[in-house]
Amino acid sequence: MKFISTRNKFNKKNFSEAVIQGLAEDGGLFVPENIEQKKFNFKTKGRISFNEVALEIAKHFLGNEFRDLKKIVNKAFDFAPEVVRLNEFTFILELFHGPSLAFKDFGARFLSEIISEIADKKNINFTILVATSGDTGSAVAKSFFGKNGINVVLLYPSNKITILQRKQITSLGKNIFPFEIKGTFDDCQNLVKRAFLDNELRKRLNLISANSINIGRLIPQIFYYYYAFERVSVDNAVFVVPSGNLGNLTAGILAKKMGLKISRFIAATNSNKAFKEYLKDGKITSVKVVQTISNAMDVMNPSNLERIEYLFNYDLFRMNEVITAYSVTDEETLSTIEQIYLKYKYLLDPHSATALTAWRNLKRKGETGIVLATAHPAKFINIYKPSIAKTIDFPQSLNEVLGKNETRIIIENNYKIFKKELLELF
Ligand SMILES: *Cc1c(COP(=O)(O)O)cnc(C)c1O
């Protein structure tokens, strides 16, 4: 299949080209050229495996661009989502069983296998460059760790990510090069943007972006919508998605366009309600990002919105028929966490709790909700009351990270210094 820019349907690339390029030349985002209805016949009956679903859908998009797609899928996904039934009309789709304990592992692991194949085939070295506010960094760092021919440069803001998130990035070493920027997440993102516009740097280091605008991260997120649907198998399924840059939601919309019988979506946000504003009149007027306890969703300029507009043919009315946005305060989030824990002994992380709050408020008669749980509660241990925190099963991988040495380069927020440091490294 070919991929086109949201701004120009004549600008066609195959998957590998779109992945390496990241953003189209015209500034648009890559989307699949044909999103026609497609019926998949998964062979396994009963308890279907995630990798079977993933392989069938990957074949649909990637065709035979790669020699052994099955190997790519199996290497990327040595973990799987889990479906938990909370009550008669609510299922939780747990997406946090990967190595960094957040759903971003699905995109990052698939992307790393794809880029690694391309690096081998073409015999070139690549540099992955990414700014992170926390979860992207650990997923990307762990996914690319030790890959031949690929270096990873990660920028994160001083004191704005949790110690655990920082250690997940800085404790790896080898081909992972963390830069701590004395500034904000926006400063990190600006340095990354400038680097991508810097032809000297781009050419010399073969820069590739690993943030959620990369189509290589989006496609694998479609897999788990199909998987959940197969597992839950209900009419009137509503997917409830904790949202920031809207990558997760965009993947769901693609699945629906491909024919998956999703009745509608609820996009939950924290107090950063850009998407809710957008759905009202097509504009986002507020700009200031507020810090919340669901920090991976602290976004006011959602990067995948351009894809959603394209997928709905710029029809705001139709978009409102299919998606409802719901904004949740930190107080409501904490109260949902406590209520759900007391009632079901099920512990939500703060991101997933925004989605469950939205579902409780917007559920209609006869609907079944599939609520996406995007992170493991242990990653956010400091937001819980001590009585709840002490019940958390602390995964081995997080324990190990805490005792390790950190490597990082700490610099001022200054492009010249950043560029000089980068060129000295490689
Ligand atoms: C990134 C992230 C989100 C937001 O996902 P988008 O695809 O950017 O909308 C939600 N929850 C967690 C835990 C995340 O890391």
mmCIF file with all atom_site columns, N, CA and C in Angstrom, residues 185 244 270 272 289-300:
data_model
loop_
_atom_site.group_PDB
_atom_site.id
_atom_site.type_symbol
_atom_site.label_atom_id
_atom_site.label_alt_id
_atom_site.label_comp_id
_atom_site.label_asym_id
_atom_site.label_entity_id
_atom_site.label_seq_id
_atom_site.pdbx_PDB_ins_code
_atom_site.Cartn_x
_atom_site.Cartn_y
_atom_site.Cartn_z
_atom_site.occupancy
_atom_site.B_iso_or_equiv
_atom_site.pdbx_formal_charge
_atom_site.auth_seq_id
_atom_site.auth_comp_id
_atom_site.auth_asym_id
_atom_site.auth_atom_id
_atom_site.pdbx_PDB_model_num
ATOM 1  N N  . PHE A 1 185 ? 9.535  21.057 28.152 1.00 0.00 ? 185 PHE A N  1
ATOM 2  C CA . PHE A 1 185 ? 9.324  20.094 27.078 1.00 0.00 ? 185 PHE A CA 1
ATOM 3  C C  . PHE A 1 185 ? 9.242  20.805 25.727 1.00 0.00 ? 185 PHE A C  1
ATOM 4  N N  . GLY A 1 244 ? -4.008 12.548 24.278 1.00 0.00 ? 244 GLY A N  1
ATOM 5  C CA . GLY A 1 244 ? -3.107 13.694 24.338 1.00 0.00 ? 244 GLY A CA 1
ATOM 6  C C  . GLY A 1 244 ? -2.844 14.176 22.924 1.00 0.00 ? 244 GLY A C  1
ATOM 7  N N  . ASN A 1 270 ? -7.431 15.272 30.171 1.00 0.00 ? 270 ASN A N  1
ATOM 8  C CA . ASN A 1 270 ? -7.385 15.896 31.493 1.00 0.00 ? 270 ASN A CA 1
ATOM 9  C C  . ASN A 1 270 ? -7.823 17.358 31.330 1.00 0.00 ? 270 ASN A C  1
ATOM 10 N N  . ASN A 1 272 ? -6.406 19.745 30.096 1.00 0.00 ? 272 ASN A N  1
ATOM 11 C CA . ASN A 1 272 ? -5.980 20.301 28.803 1.00 0.00 ? 272 ASN A CA 1
ATOM 12 C C  . ASN A 1 272 ? -6.996 19.851 27.759 1.00 0.00 ? 272 ASN A C  1
ATOM 13 N N  . VAL A 1 289 ? -0.464 25.086 28.363 1.00 0.00 ? 289 VAL A N  1
ATOM 14 C CA . VAL A 1 289 ? -0.585 23.721 28.874 1.00 0.00 ? 289 VAL A CA 1
ATOM 15 C C  . VAL A 1 289 ? -0.554 23.767 30.398 1.00 0.00 ? 289 VAL A C  1
ATOM 16 N N  . VAL A 1 290 ? -1.495 23.088 31.048 1.00 0.00 ? 290 VAL A N  1
ATOM 17 C CA . VAL A 1 290 ? -1.424 23.003 32.511 1.00 0.00 ? 290 VAL A CA 1
ATOM 18 C C  . VAL A 1 290 ? -0.897 21.629 32.911 1.00 0.00 ? 290 VAL A C  1
ATOM 19 N N  . GLN A 1 291 ? -0.123 21.611 33.999 1.00 0.00 ? 291 GLN A N  1
ATOM 20 C CA . GLN A 1 291 ? 0.433  20.342 34.475 1.00 0.00 ? 291 GLN A CA 1
ATOM 21 C C  . GLN A 1 291 ? -0.612 19.558 35.244 1.00 0.00 ? 291 GLN A C  1
ATOM 22 N N  . THR A 1 292 ? -0.724 18.278 34.957 1.00 0.00 ? 292 THR A N  1
ATOM 23 C CA . THR A 1 292 ? -1.694 17.440 35.665 1.00 0.00 ? 292 THR A CA 1
ATOM 24 C C  . THR A 1 292 ? -1.006 16.150 36.131 1.00 0.00 ? 292 THR A C  1
ATOM 25 N N  . ILE A 1 293 ? -1.768 15.306 36.825 1.00 0.00 ? 293 ILE A N  1
ATOM 26 C CA . ILE A 1 293 ? -1.191 14.026 37.268 1.00 0.00 ? 293 ILE A CA 1
ATOM 27 C C  . ILE A 1 293 ? -1.159 13.000 36.128 1.00 0.00 ? 293 ILE A C  1
ATOM 28 N N  . SER A 1 294 ? -1.885 13.284 35.039 1.00 0.00 ? 294 SER A N  1
ATOM 29 C CA . SER A 1 294 ? -1.783 12.398 33.869 1.00 0.00 ? 294 SER A CA 1
ATOM 30 C C  . SER A 1 294 ? -0.894 13.116 32.846 1.00 0.00 ? 294 SER A C  1
ATOM 31 N N  . ASN A 1 295 ? 0.401  13.233 33.166 1.00 0.00 ? 295 ASN A N  1
ATOM 32 C CA . ASN A 1 295 ? 1.283  14.160 32.436 1.00 0.00 ? 295 ASN A CA 1
ATOM 33 C C  . ASN A 1 295 ? 1.533  13.799 30.969 1.00 0.00 ? 295 ASN A C  1
ATOM 34 N N  . ALA A 1 296 ? 1.348  12.531 30.605 1.00 0.00 ? 296 ALA A N  1
ATOM 35 C CA . ALA A 1 296 ? 1.558  12.162 29.201 1.00 0.00 ? 296 ALA A CA 1
ATOM 36 C C  . ALA A 1 296 ? 0.434  12.702 28.309 1.00 0.00 ? 296 ALA A C  1
ATOM 37 N N  . MET A 1 297 ? -0.601 13.249 28.939 1.00 0.00 ? 297 MET A N  1
ATOM 38 C CA . MET A 1 297 ? -1.705 13.823 28.176 1.00 0.00 ? 297 MET A CA 1
ATOM 39 C C  . MET A 1 297 ? -1.746 15.345 28.291 1.00 0.00 ? 297 MET A C  1
ATOM 40 N N  . ASP A 1 298 ? -0.665 15.940 28.814 1.00 0.00 ? 298 ASP A N  1
ATOM 41 C CA . ASP A 1 298 ? -0.602 17.403 28.935 1.00 0.00 ? 298 ASP A CA 1
ATOM 42 C C  . ASP A 1 298 ? -0.213 18.015 27.594 1.00 0.00 ? 298 ASP A C  1
ATOM 43 N N  . VAL A 1 299 ? -1.186 18.130 26.697 1.00 0.00 ? 299 VAL A N  1
ATOM 44 C CA . VAL A 1 299 ? -0.937 18.564 25.321 1.00 0.00 ? 299 VAL A CA 1
ATOM 45 C C  . VAL A 1 299 ? -2.029 19.546 24.927 1.00 0.00 ? 299 VAL A C  1
ATOM 46 N N  . MET A 1 300 ? -1.657 20.673 24.324 1.00 0.00 ? 300 MET A N  1
ATOM 47 C CA . MET A 1 300 ? -2.692 21.595 23.845 1.00 0.00 ? 300 MET A CA 1
ATOM 48 C C  . MET A 1 300 ? -2.693 21.743 22.321 1.00 0.00 ? 300 MET A C  1
#
